[in-house]
PDB file of C-alpha atoms and ligand atoms in Angstrom:
ATOM      1  CA  MET A   1      76.132 178.866  32.279  1.00 42.00           C
ATOM      2  CA  PRO A   2      78.670 176.416  34.814  1.00 44.00           C
ATOM      3  CA  ARG A   3      81.777 176.297  33.922  1.00 53.00           C
ATOM      4  CA  VAL A   4      83.374 173.299  33.216  1.00 52.00           C
ATOM      5  CA  LEU A   5      86.257 172.487  35.486  1.00 57.00           C
ATOM      6  CA  ASP A   6      89.718 170.951  34.780  1.00 57.00           C
ATOM      7  CA  PRO A   7      89.114 167.380  35.952  1.00 53.00           C
ATOM      8  CA  GLU A   8      92.207 167.328  38.132  1.00 57.00           C
ATOM      9  CA  LEU A   9      90.864 170.434  39.968  1.00 61.00           C
ATOM     10  CA  ARG A  10      87.467 169.148  40.743  1.00 61.00           C
ATOM     11  CA  HIS A  11      89.381 166.479  42.181  1.00 57.00           C
ATOM     12  CA  ALA A  12      91.062 168.705  44.545  1.00 63.00           C
ATOM     13  CA  LEU A  13      87.982 170.457  45.347  1.00 65.00           C
ATOM     14  CA  ALA A  14      85.958 167.623  46.223  1.00 63.00           C
ATOM     15  CA  ALA A  15      88.683 166.115  48.301  1.00 60.00           C
ATOM     16  CA  ARG A  16      89.413 169.407  49.969  1.00 64.00           C
ATOM     17  CA  ILE A  17      85.631 169.658  51.039  1.00 63.00           C
ATOM     18  CA  ARG A  18      85.083 166.368  52.147  1.00 59.00           C
ATOM     19  CA  TYR A  19      88.280 167.413  54.532  1.00 56.00           C
ATOM     20  CA  TYR A  20      85.846 170.337  55.630  1.00 58.00           C
ATOM     21  CA  ASN A  21      82.951 167.765  55.861  1.00 56.00           C
ATOM     22  CA  GLU A  22      84.988 165.534  58.189  1.00 53.00           C
ATOM     23  CA  MET A  23      85.982 168.395  60.283  1.00 52.00           C
ATOM     24  CA  GLY A  24      81.679 168.765  60.660  1.00 50.00           C
ATOM     25  CA  ILE A  25      81.831 172.295  58.741  1.00 56.00           C
ATOM     26  CA  TYR A  26      79.287 172.205  55.772  1.00 55.00           C
ATOM     27  CA  ASP A  27      78.199 175.536  55.027  1.00 56.00           C
ATOM     28  CA  PHE A  28      79.925 177.738  52.605  1.00 56.00           C
ATOM     29  CA  TYR A  29      79.698 180.674  50.544  1.00 52.00           C
ATOM     30  CA  ARG A  30      81.437 181.923  47.347  1.00 54.00           C
ATOM     31  CA  ARG A  31      82.650 185.476  46.571  1.00 48.00           C
ATOM     32  CA  PRO A  32      80.888 187.331  43.221  1.00 46.00           C
ATOM     33  CA  ALA A  33      82.960 185.682  40.548  1.00 44.00           C
ATOM     34  CA  GLN A  34      84.826 188.405  38.643  1.00 45.00           C
ATOM     35  CA  GLU A  35      83.978 188.260  35.141  1.00 41.00           C
ATOM     36  CA  SER A  36      87.072 190.324  33.651  1.00 41.00           C
ATOM     37  CA  ALA A  37      90.015 188.199  31.845  1.00 42.00           C
ATOM     38  CA  GLU A  38      93.018 189.614  33.590  1.00 41.00           C
ATOM     39  CA  ASN A  39      90.752 187.876  36.940  1.00 42.00           C
ATOM     40  CA  GLU A  40      90.429 184.199  34.609  1.00 39.00           C
ATOM     41  CA  SER A  41      93.622 183.066  35.969  1.00 40.00           C
ATOM     42  CA  VAL A  42      93.092 184.112  39.462  1.00 35.00           C
ATOM     43  CA  ARG A  43      89.585 182.072  39.596  1.00 38.00           C
ATOM     44  CA  THR A  44      91.376 179.595  40.850  1.00 37.00           C
ATOM     45  CA  ALA A  45      92.286 180.893  43.452  1.00 35.00           C
ATOM     46  CA  ALA A  46      89.484 182.578  44.901  1.00 35.00           C
ATOM     47  CA  SER A  47      88.383 181.837  47.856  1.00 36.00           C
ATOM     48  CA  VAL A  48      84.977 180.005  49.907  1.00 34.00           C
ATOM     49  CA  GLU A  49      84.534 180.781  52.750  1.00 35.00           C
ATOM     50  CA  ILE A  50      83.295 179.082  55.673  1.00 33.00           C
ATOM     51  CA  ALA A  51      80.367 181.139  57.219  1.00 37.00           C
ATOM     52  CA  VAL A  52      81.338 181.872  60.459  1.00 32.00           C
ATOM     53  CA  PRO A  53      78.861 184.175  62.619  1.00 31.00           C
ATOM     54  CA  SER A  54      79.016 187.619  63.830  1.00 31.00           C
ATOM     55  CA  PHE A  55      77.532 188.545  67.014  1.00 27.00           C
ATOM     56  CA  GLY A  56      78.203 191.980  67.598  1.00 30.00           C
ATOM     57  CA  ILE A  57      81.203 192.095  69.500  1.00 31.00           C
ATOM     58  CA  GLN A  58      84.307 193.440  68.804  1.00 35.00           C
ATOM     59  CA  PRO A  59      86.850 190.344  69.407  1.00 34.00           C
ATOM     60  CA  GLU A  60      89.715 191.421  72.017  1.00 33.00           C
ATOM     61  CA  THR A  61      93.059 190.085  71.461  1.00 34.00           C
ATOM     62  CA  ARG A  62      94.266 188.260  74.680  1.00 35.00           C
ATOM     63  CA  ALA A  63      97.609 186.440  75.489  1.00 35.00           C
ATOM     64  CA  GLU A  64      95.362 183.036  76.684  1.00 39.00           C
ATOM     65  CA  MET A  65      93.300 182.691  73.169  1.00 41.00           C
ATOM     66  CA  THR A  66      92.996 184.592  70.070  1.00 39.00           C
ATOM     67  CA  PRO A  67      90.357 184.948  68.655  1.00 41.00           C
ATOM     68  CA  ARG A  68      89.008 182.206  65.773  1.00 45.00           C
ATOM     69  CA  LYS A  69      90.493 182.684  62.698  1.00 39.00           C
ATOM     70  CA  ALA A  70      87.601 182.803  60.013  1.00 34.00           C
ATOM     71  CA  ALA A  71      89.249 179.541  57.746  1.00 34.00           C
ATOM     72  CA  ALA A  72      89.252 180.428  53.985  1.00 33.00           C
ATOM     73  CA  VAL A  73      89.698 177.509  51.603  1.00 35.00           C
ATOM     74  CA  ALA A  74      91.432 178.060  48.880  1.00 34.00           C
ATOM     75  CA  VAL A  75      89.367 176.351  45.855  1.00 36.00           C
ATOM     76  CA  PRO A  76      87.846 177.347  42.836  1.00 36.00           C
ATOM     77  CA  VAL A  77      84.788 180.031  42.790  1.00 37.00           C
ATOM     78  CA  ALA A  78      83.792 178.801  39.175  1.00 38.00           C
ATOM     79  CA  VAL A  79      81.924 174.779  40.140  1.00 38.00           C
ATOM     80  CA  GLU A  80      78.920 173.581  39.108  1.00 42.00           C
ATOM     81  CA  GLU A  81      75.406 174.913  41.062  1.00 40.00           C
ATOM     82  CA  ASN A  82      74.829 171.167  42.093  1.00 42.00           C
ATOM     83  CA  MET A  83      78.056 170.496  43.041  1.00 45.00           C
ATOM     84  CA  PHE A  84      78.122 171.089  46.706  1.00 43.00           C
ATOM     85  CA  GLU A  85      74.912 170.006  46.835  1.00 38.00           C
ATOM     86  CA  VAL A  86      76.272 166.421  45.711  1.00 40.00           C
ATOM     87  CA  ILE A  87      79.339 166.529  48.104  1.00 39.00           C
ATOM     88  CA  VAL A  88      77.584 168.762  51.395  1.00 47.00           C
ATOM     89  CA  THR A  89      75.823 165.585  53.130  1.00 69.00           C
ATOM     90  CA  LYS A  90      76.349 164.885  56.855  1.00 86.00           C
ATOM     91  CA  PRO A  91      74.756 161.921  58.191  1.00 93.00           C
ATOM     92  CA  GLU A  92      72.165 162.926  60.796  1.00 95.00           C
ATOM     93  CA  GLN A  93      70.907 165.666  57.568  1.00 89.00           C
ATOM     94  CA  GLY A  94      67.259 165.045  57.507  1.00 90.00           C
ATOM     95  CA  VAL A  95      67.062 162.683  60.080  1.00 94.00           C
ATOM     96  CA  SER A  96      64.172 164.362  62.401  1.00 92.00           C
ATOM     97  CA  ASP A  97      64.726 161.912  65.138  1.00 96.00           C
ATOM     98  CA  PRO A  98      66.990 163.434  67.417  1.00 97.00           C
ATOM     99  CA  VAL A  99      67.977 160.274  68.997  1.00 98.00           C
ATOM    100  CA  LYS A 100      69.360 159.005  65.929  1.00 98.00           C
ATOM    101  CA  ALA A 101      70.510 162.063  64.585  1.00 97.00           C
ATOM    102  CA  LEU A 102      73.088 162.064  67.500  1.00 98.00           C
ATOM    103  CA  LYS A 103      73.618 158.604  67.185  1.00 98.00           C
ATOM    104  CA  LEU A 104      74.816 159.452  63.846  1.00 98.00           C
ATOM    105  CA  ILE A 105      76.848 162.288  65.032  1.00 98.00           C
ATOM    106  CA  ARG A 106      78.454 159.623  67.357  1.00 98.00           C
ATOM    107  CA  GLU A 107      79.277 157.190  64.608  1.00 98.00           C
ATOM    108  CA  ASP A 108      80.649 159.907  62.683  1.00 97.00           C
ATOM    109  CA  LEU A 109      82.999 160.851  65.138  1.00 98.00           C
ATOM    110  CA  GLY A 110      84.067 157.034  65.726  1.00 98.00           C
ATOM    111  CA  ASP A 111      87.225 156.441  67.537  1.00 98.00           C
ATOM    112  CA  CYS A 112      88.526 159.714  66.695  1.00 98.00           C
ATOM    113  CA  THR A 113      91.849 160.384  65.780  1.00 98.00           C
ATOM    114  CA  ARG A 114      91.637 164.373  64.825  1.00 98.00           C
ATOM    115  CA  CYS A 115      93.508 166.046  67.793  1.00 98.00           C
ATOM    116  CA  PRO A 116      96.561 165.324  69.425  1.00 97.00           C
ATOM    117  CA  LEU A 117      94.027 164.663  72.693  1.00 98.00           C
ATOM    118  CA  HIS A 118      93.393 160.953  71.146  1.00 97.00           C
ATOM    119  CA  LYS A 119      96.741 159.454  72.521  1.00 97.00           C
ATOM    120  CA  GLN A 120      97.415 161.656  75.482  1.00 97.00           C
ATOM    121  CA  GLY A 121      95.941 159.297  77.760  1.00 95.00           C
ATOM    122  CA  ARG A 122      92.385 159.768  77.233  1.00 97.00           C
ATOM    123  CA  LYS A 123      90.515 156.284  77.935  1.00 97.00           C
ATOM    124  CA  GLN A 124      87.579 157.288  75.899  1.00 98.00           C
ATOM    125  CA  ILE A 125      85.699 159.649  74.113  1.00 98.00           C
ATOM    126  CA  VAL A 126      83.044 161.998  76.288  1.00 98.00           C
ATOM    127  CA  PHE A 127      80.273 162.666  73.508  1.00 98.00           C
ATOM    128  CA  GLY A 128      77.563 164.224  75.864  1.00 98.00           C
ATOM    129  CA  VAL A 129      74.764 163.502  77.934  1.00 98.00           C
ATOM    130  CA  GLY A 130      70.964 163.902  78.759  1.00 98.00           C
ATOM    131  CA  ASN A 131      67.820 164.858  76.868  1.00 98.00           C
ATOM    132  CA  PRO A 132      68.034 165.042  73.270  1.00 98.00           C
ATOM    133  CA  THR A 133      65.335 167.952  72.798  1.00 98.00           C
ATOM    134  CA  ALA A 134      66.372 170.090  75.948  1.00 98.00           C
ATOM    135  CA  GLU A 135      65.232 173.442  76.403  1.00 98.00           C
ATOM    136  CA  LEU A 136      68.541 174.047  78.004  1.00 98.00           C
ATOM    137  CA  MET A 137      71.968 172.912  76.796  1.00 98.00           C
ATOM    138  CA  PHE A 138      75.293 173.350  78.930  1.00 98.00           C
ATOM    139  CA  VAL A 139      78.549 173.097  77.321  1.00 98.00           C
ATOM    140  CA  GLY A 140      82.181 172.857  79.671  1.00 98.00           C
ATOM    141  CA  GLU A 141      85.371 172.889  78.775  1.00 98.00           C
ATOM    142  CA  GLY A 142      86.683 168.760  78.477  1.00 98.00           C
ATOM    143  CA  PRO A 143      86.363 166.088  80.804  1.00 98.00           C
ATOM    144  CA  GLY A 144      88.291 165.879  83.765  1.00 97.00           C
ATOM    145  CA  ALA A 145      89.745 162.193  85.156  1.00 96.00           C
ATOM    146  CA  ASP A 146      85.930 160.792  86.186  1.00 97.00           C
ATOM    147  CA  GLU A 147      84.235 162.139  83.403  1.00 98.00           C
ATOM    148  CA  ASP A 148      87.228 160.143  81.453  1.00 98.00           C
ATOM    149  CA  GLU A 149      86.538 156.981  83.906  1.00 97.00           C
ATOM    150  CA  GLN A 150      82.804 157.101  83.476  1.00 97.00           C
ATOM    151  CA  GLY A 151      82.562 158.088  79.724  1.00 98.00           C
ATOM    152  CA  GLU A 152      79.995 160.847  81.039  1.00 98.00           C
ATOM    153  CA  PRO A 153      80.300 165.005  81.622  1.00 98.00           C
ATOM    154  CA  PHE A 154      80.268 166.383  85.154  1.00 98.00           C
ATOM    155  CA  VAL A 155      79.895 163.738  87.321  1.00 97.00           C
ATOM    156  CA  GLY A 156      82.600 164.461  89.493  1.00 95.00           C
ATOM    157  CA  ARG A 157      82.649 166.853  92.326  1.00 96.00           C
ATOM    158  CA  ALA A 158      82.234 169.723  89.903  1.00 97.00           C
ATOM    159  CA  GLY A 159      79.534 168.037  88.494  1.00 98.00           C
ATOM    160  CA  GLN A 160      77.484 167.268  91.388  1.00 97.00           C
ATOM    161  CA  LEU A 161      78.049 171.273  92.053  1.00 98.00           C
ATOM    162  CA  LEU A 162      76.130 171.806  88.559  1.00 98.00           C
ATOM    163  CA  ASN A 163      74.264 168.862  89.563  1.00 98.00           C
ATOM    164  CA  ASN A 164      72.883 171.304  92.376  1.00 98.00           C
ATOM    165  CA  MET A 165      72.949 174.506  90.523  1.00 98.00           C
ATOM    166  CA  ILE A 166      70.281 172.844  87.777  1.00 98.00           C
ATOM    167  CA  LYS A 167      68.222 171.461  91.078  1.00 98.00           C
ATOM    168  CA  ALA A 168      68.499 174.932  92.412  1.00 97.00           C
ATOM    169  CA  MET A 169      66.872 176.038  89.171  1.00 98.00           C
ATOM    170  CA  GLY A 170      63.805 173.464  89.489  1.00 97.00           C
ATOM    171  CA  ILE A 171      64.706 171.296  87.215  1.00 98.00           C
ATOM    172  CA  ALA A 172      66.103 167.943  86.563  1.00 97.00           C
ATOM    173  CA  ARG A 173      69.478 166.757  85.224  1.00 98.00           C
ATOM    174  CA  GLU A 174      67.683 164.393  83.221  1.00 98.00           C
ATOM    175  CA  GLN A 175      66.091 167.782  81.335  1.00 98.00           C
ATOM    176  CA  VAL A 176      69.205 169.090  80.216  1.00 98.00           C
ATOM    177  CA  TYR A 177      71.727 168.115  77.766  1.00 98.00           C
ATOM    178  CA  ILE A 178      75.470 168.109  79.168  1.00 98.00           C
ATOM    179  CA  ALA A 179      78.577 168.243  76.788  1.00 98.00           C
ATOM    180  CA  ASN A 180      81.818 169.509  76.584  1.00 98.00           C
ATOM    181  CA  ILE A 181      83.834 171.573  73.870  1.00 98.00           C
ATOM    182  CA  VAL A 182      86.712 169.167  73.536  1.00 98.00           C
ATOM    183  CA  LYS A 183      85.537 165.297  74.055  1.00 98.00           C
ATOM    184  CA  CYS A 184      88.601 163.807  75.247  1.00 98.00           C
ATOM    185  CA  ARG A 185      90.644 164.661  78.742  1.00 98.00           C
ATOM    186  CA  PRO A 186      93.372 166.725  78.430  1.00 98.00           C
ATOM    187  CA  PRO A 187      96.273 165.856  80.013  1.00 97.00           C
ATOM    188  CA  GLY A 188      96.353 166.583  83.978  1.00 94.00           C
ATOM    189  CA  ASN A 189      93.450 168.505  83.140  1.00 92.00           C
ATOM    190  CA  ARG A 190      95.182 171.516  81.424  1.00 97.00           C
ATOM    191  CA  THR A 191      92.716 173.933  79.111  1.00 97.00           C
ATOM    192  CA  PRO A 192      92.641 172.678  76.027  1.00 97.00           C
ATOM    193  CA  GLU A 193      94.578 174.407  73.305  1.00 97.00           C
ATOM    194  CA  ARG A 194      92.833 176.336  70.413  1.00 95.00           C
ATOM    195  CA  GLU A 195      94.015 174.098  67.694  1.00 96.00           C
ATOM    196  CA  GLU A 196      91.932 170.539  70.283  1.00 98.00           C
ATOM    197  CA  CYS A 197      88.742 173.237  70.670  1.00 97.00           C
ATOM    198  CA  GLU A 198      88.424 174.221  66.942  1.00 96.00           C
ATOM    199  CA  THR A 199      89.132 170.560  65.719  1.00 97.00           C
ATOM    200  CA  CYS A 200      86.794 168.702  68.299  1.00 98.00           C
ATOM    201  CA  SER A 201      83.889 171.436  68.596  1.00 97.00           C
ATOM    202  CA  PRO A 202      82.285 171.110  65.340  1.00 96.00           C
ATOM    203  CA  PHE A 203      80.662 167.972  66.435  1.00 97.00           C
ATOM    204  CA  LEU A 204      79.358 170.266  68.769  1.00 98.00           C
ATOM    205  CA  MET A 205      77.919 172.602  66.995  1.00 97.00           C
ATOM    206  CA  ARG A 206      76.158 169.507  64.918  1.00 97.00           C
ATOM    207  CA  GLN A 207      75.142 168.054  68.640  1.00 97.00           C
ATOM    208  CA  ILE A 208      73.585 171.727  69.108  1.00 98.00           C
ATOM    209  CA  ALA A 209      71.641 171.848  65.732  1.00 96.00           C
ATOM    210  CA  VAL A 210      69.987 168.866  66.524  1.00 96.00           C
ATOM    211  CA  ILE A 211      68.844 169.081  70.141  1.00 97.00           C
ATOM    212  CA  LYS A 212      68.121 172.911  69.201  1.00 97.00           C
ATOM    213  CA  PRO A 213      68.193 174.816  72.688  1.00 98.00           C
ATOM    214  CA  LYS A 214      66.410 177.931  74.145  1.00 98.00           C
ATOM    215  CA  VAL A 215      69.197 178.300  75.732  1.00 98.00           C
ATOM    216  CA  ILE A 216      72.720 177.314  76.048  1.00 98.00           C
ATOM    217  CA  VAL A 217      74.756 177.917  78.926  1.00 98.00           C
ATOM    218  CA  ALA A 218      78.748 178.307  78.713  1.00 98.00           C
ATOM    219  CA  LEU A 219      80.392 177.292  81.568  1.00 98.00           C
ATOM    220  CA  GLY A 220      83.740 179.213  81.961  1.00 98.00           C
ATOM    221  CA  ALA A 221      86.420 181.333  79.511  1.00 97.00           C
ATOM    222  CA  VAL A 222      86.972 178.135  77.505  1.00 97.00           C
ATOM    223  CA  ALA A 223      83.575 177.152  76.044  1.00 98.00           C
ATOM    224  CA  ALA A 224      82.608 180.878  76.113  1.00 98.00           C
ATOM    225  CA  LYS A 225      85.364 181.858  74.095  1.00 97.00           C
ATOM    226  CA  THR A 226      84.739 179.087  71.484  1.00 97.00           C
ATOM    227  CA  LEU A 227      81.786 178.925  71.105  1.00 97.00           C
ATOM    228  CA  LEU A 228      81.343 183.268  70.642  1.00 96.00           C
ATOM    229  CA  ALA A 229      84.484 182.894  68.519  1.00 94.00           C
ATOM    230  CA  MET A 230      85.521 185.564  70.705  1.00 92.00           C
ATOM    231  CA  SER A 231      87.899 186.763  73.288  1.00 91.00           C
ATOM    232  CA  ALA A 232      87.209 188.688  76.658  1.00 95.00           C
ATOM    233  CA  SER A 233      87.282 188.463  80.030  1.00 95.00           C
ATOM    234  CA  MET A 234      84.407 186.372  81.991  1.00 96.00           C
ATOM    235  CA  ALA A 235      83.763 189.471  84.102  1.00 94.00           C
ATOM    236  CA  GLN A 236      82.898 190.913  79.707  1.00 96.00           C
ATOM    237  CA  LEU A 237      81.122 187.977  78.939  1.00 97.00           C
ATOM    238  CA  ARG A 238      78.967 187.526  81.527  1.00 97.00           C
ATOM    239  CA  GLY A 239      75.391 189.131  82.252  1.00 95.00           C
ATOM    240  CA  ARG A 240      73.893 189.516  79.460  1.00 97.00           C
ATOM    241  CA  PHE A 241      72.581 186.975  76.263  1.00 98.00           C
ATOM    242  CA  TYR A 242      73.922 186.390  72.925  1.00 98.00           C
ATOM    243  CA  ASP A 243      72.274 185.222  69.819  1.00 97.00           C
ATOM    244  CA  PHE A 244      74.235 182.053  68.883  1.00 97.00           C
ATOM    245  CA  LYS A 245      73.711 179.963  66.137  1.00 95.00           C
ATOM    246  CA  PRO A 246      76.053 176.809  65.271  1.00 94.00           C
ATOM    247  CA  ALA A 247      78.838 177.772  63.224  1.00 88.00           C
ATOM    248  CA  GLY A 248      79.114 175.613  60.356  1.00 85.00           C
ATOM    249  CA  VAL A 249      75.993 173.530  60.338  1.00 87.00           C
ATOM    250  CA  ARG A 250      72.312 174.217  59.878  1.00 85.00           C
ATOM    251  CA  SER A 251      69.141 172.192  62.007  1.00 88.00           C
ATOM    252  CA  ASN A 252      67.110 170.318  60.029  1.00 84.00           C
ATOM    253  CA  ASP A 253      64.473 172.208  61.721  1.00 88.00           C
ATOM    254  CA  PRO A 254      63.872 175.481  59.533  1.00 88.00           C
ATOM    255  CA  ASN A 255      61.901 176.970  62.238  1.00 88.00           C
ATOM    256  CA  TRP A 256      64.795 176.957  64.999  1.00 93.00           C
ATOM    257  CA  ASP A 257      66.663 180.160  64.171  1.00 90.00           C
ATOM    258  CA  GLY A 258      69.394 179.222  66.543  1.00 95.00           C
ATOM    259  CA  CYS A 259      69.290 180.452  70.613  1.00 97.00           C
ATOM    260  CA  LYS A 260      70.420 182.075  73.254  1.00 98.00           C
ATOM    261  CA  LEU A 261      73.467 181.669  74.883  1.00 98.00           C
ATOM    262  CA  ALA A 262      74.367 183.235  78.499  1.00 98.00           C
ATOM    263  CA  VAL A 263      77.970 182.623  80.152  1.00 98.00           C
ATOM    264  CA  THR A 264      78.743 181.981  83.858  1.00 98.00           C
ATOM    265  CA  TYR A 265      81.722 180.540  85.916  1.00 98.00           C
ATOM    266  CA  HIS A 266      82.861 177.112  85.407  1.00 98.00           C
ATOM    267  CA  PRO A 267      81.777 174.479  88.562  1.00 98.00           C
ATOM    268  CA  ALA A 268      85.415 173.730  88.646  1.00 97.00           C
ATOM    269  CA  PHE A 269      86.154 177.139  89.447  1.00 97.00           C
ATOM    270  CA  LEU A 270      84.158 177.847  91.801  1.00 98.00           C
ATOM    271  CA  LEU A 271      84.600 174.874  94.147  1.00 97.00           C
ATOM    272  CA  ARG A 272      87.841 176.648  94.244  1.00 97.00           C
ATOM    273  CA  ASP A 273      86.275 179.767  94.531  1.00 97.00           C
ATOM    274  CA  PRO A 274      83.057 179.712  96.347  1.00 97.00           C
ATOM    275  CA  ARG A 275      82.442 183.357  96.581  1.00 97.00           C
ATOM    276  CA  GLN A 276      81.744 183.791  93.163  1.00 97.00           C
ATOM    277  CA  LYS A 277      78.382 181.597  93.325  1.00 97.00           C
ATOM    278  CA  GLY A 278      76.450 184.260  94.035  1.00 97.00           C
ATOM    279  CA  GLU A 279      77.170 186.016  90.796  1.00 97.00           C
ATOM    280  CA  ALA A 280      76.510 182.020  89.174  1.00 98.00           C
ATOM    281  CA  TRP A 281      73.129 182.539  90.529  1.00 98.00           C
ATOM    282  CA  LYS A 282      72.479 185.668  89.014  1.00 97.00           C
ATOM    283  CA  ASP A 283      73.360 184.519  85.884  1.00 98.00           C
ATOM    284  CA  LEU A 284      71.297 181.381  86.281  1.00 98.00           C
ATOM    285  CA  GLN A 285      68.441 183.761  87.368  1.00 98.00           C
ATOM    286  CA  MET A 286      68.514 185.738  84.203  1.00 98.00           C
ATOM    287  CA  VAL A 287      68.233 182.121  82.109  1.00 98.00           C
ATOM    288  CA  MET A 288      65.197 180.781  84.183  1.00 98.00           C
ATOM    289  CA  LYS A 289      63.890 184.109  83.043  1.00 98.00           C
ATOM    290  CA  GLU A 290      64.226 183.581  79.697  1.00 98.00           C
ATOM    291  CA  LEU A 291      62.854 179.824  80.155  1.00 98.00           C
ATOM    292  CA  GLY A 292      60.023 181.048  82.135  1.00 96.00           C
ATOM    293  CA  LEU A 293      61.117 178.676  85.091  1.00 94.00           C
TER     294      LEU A 293
HETATM  295  S1  LIG B 301      89.102 165.687  71.484  1.00 55.18           S
HETATM  296 FE1  LIG B 301      87.578 165.214  69.831  1.00 55.18          FE
HETATM  297  S2  LIG B 301      88.580 166.096  68.105  1.00 55.18           S
HETATM  298 FE2  LIG B 301      90.508 165.700  69.619  1.00 55.18          FE
HETATM  299  S3  LIG B 301      90.722 163.321  69.483  1.00 55.18           S
HETATM  300 FE3  LIG B 301      88.972 164.020  71.107  1.00 55.18          FE
HETATM  301  S4  LIG B 301      87.447 163.513  69.960  1.00 55.18           S
HETATM  302 FE4  LIG B 301      88.869 163.930  68.638  1.00 55.18          FE
END
């Protein structure tokens, strides 16, 4: 029997879920309800947790980037079964045309002020560019000055190197999709803060769920650590594939159950240390083999 909630509590729950929806988080699961009378008072404080995928690797704690927390929401477990169905919607849900779906995500992002980067000198939001049905997707860290100016990711010197890397794989830039973890330029090209990454990346997760790539290449440590929700050195992260599902969102396509994710160096790093280009090429060859290129 569904439990009838106190209207005030129900209102608070709905507001909390809307807040998480605005952050791009839609999937929740419930802990089993305890039926004892003793737990009746505890019931309202029990948690509904956001599903965070596990990738089979133990996170390490490192000073520069701690593992992402599994967010827990203090909301009641005892809600009517259809309550989430009513509230848990996102604009692109049920939209089969990826162009339209990406447009809806962009509209949902709006003139975003969700994290501090909106007031730190950005000229525009850099959403992402490329083939909305790409088999291969590149994810970098954040826009730089050129990207901020032009509104497109990877258009500066690092972008030219990325273009060369894509060309060396035997494909064109237009065939892939390119985006970043954060969509606004961090001032002075500083590394985005974890909170900024966690606030912005749910929109990227929704883009990934729409595009449904076969392989994602995370460019650099920030992209890899944010997407994989783990912390490790580049040496530990590179050289293998990870099974990846975008956290907190579901694809419209029941046949798309996630993709492979590989990690390589960020092109900006390769410009600073060209000796690592050979290592990056090994990573891309692994991706090419997976894609049959
Ligand atoms: S970086 Fe992302 S979350 Fe932050 S203001 Fe820009 S679009 Fe919004």
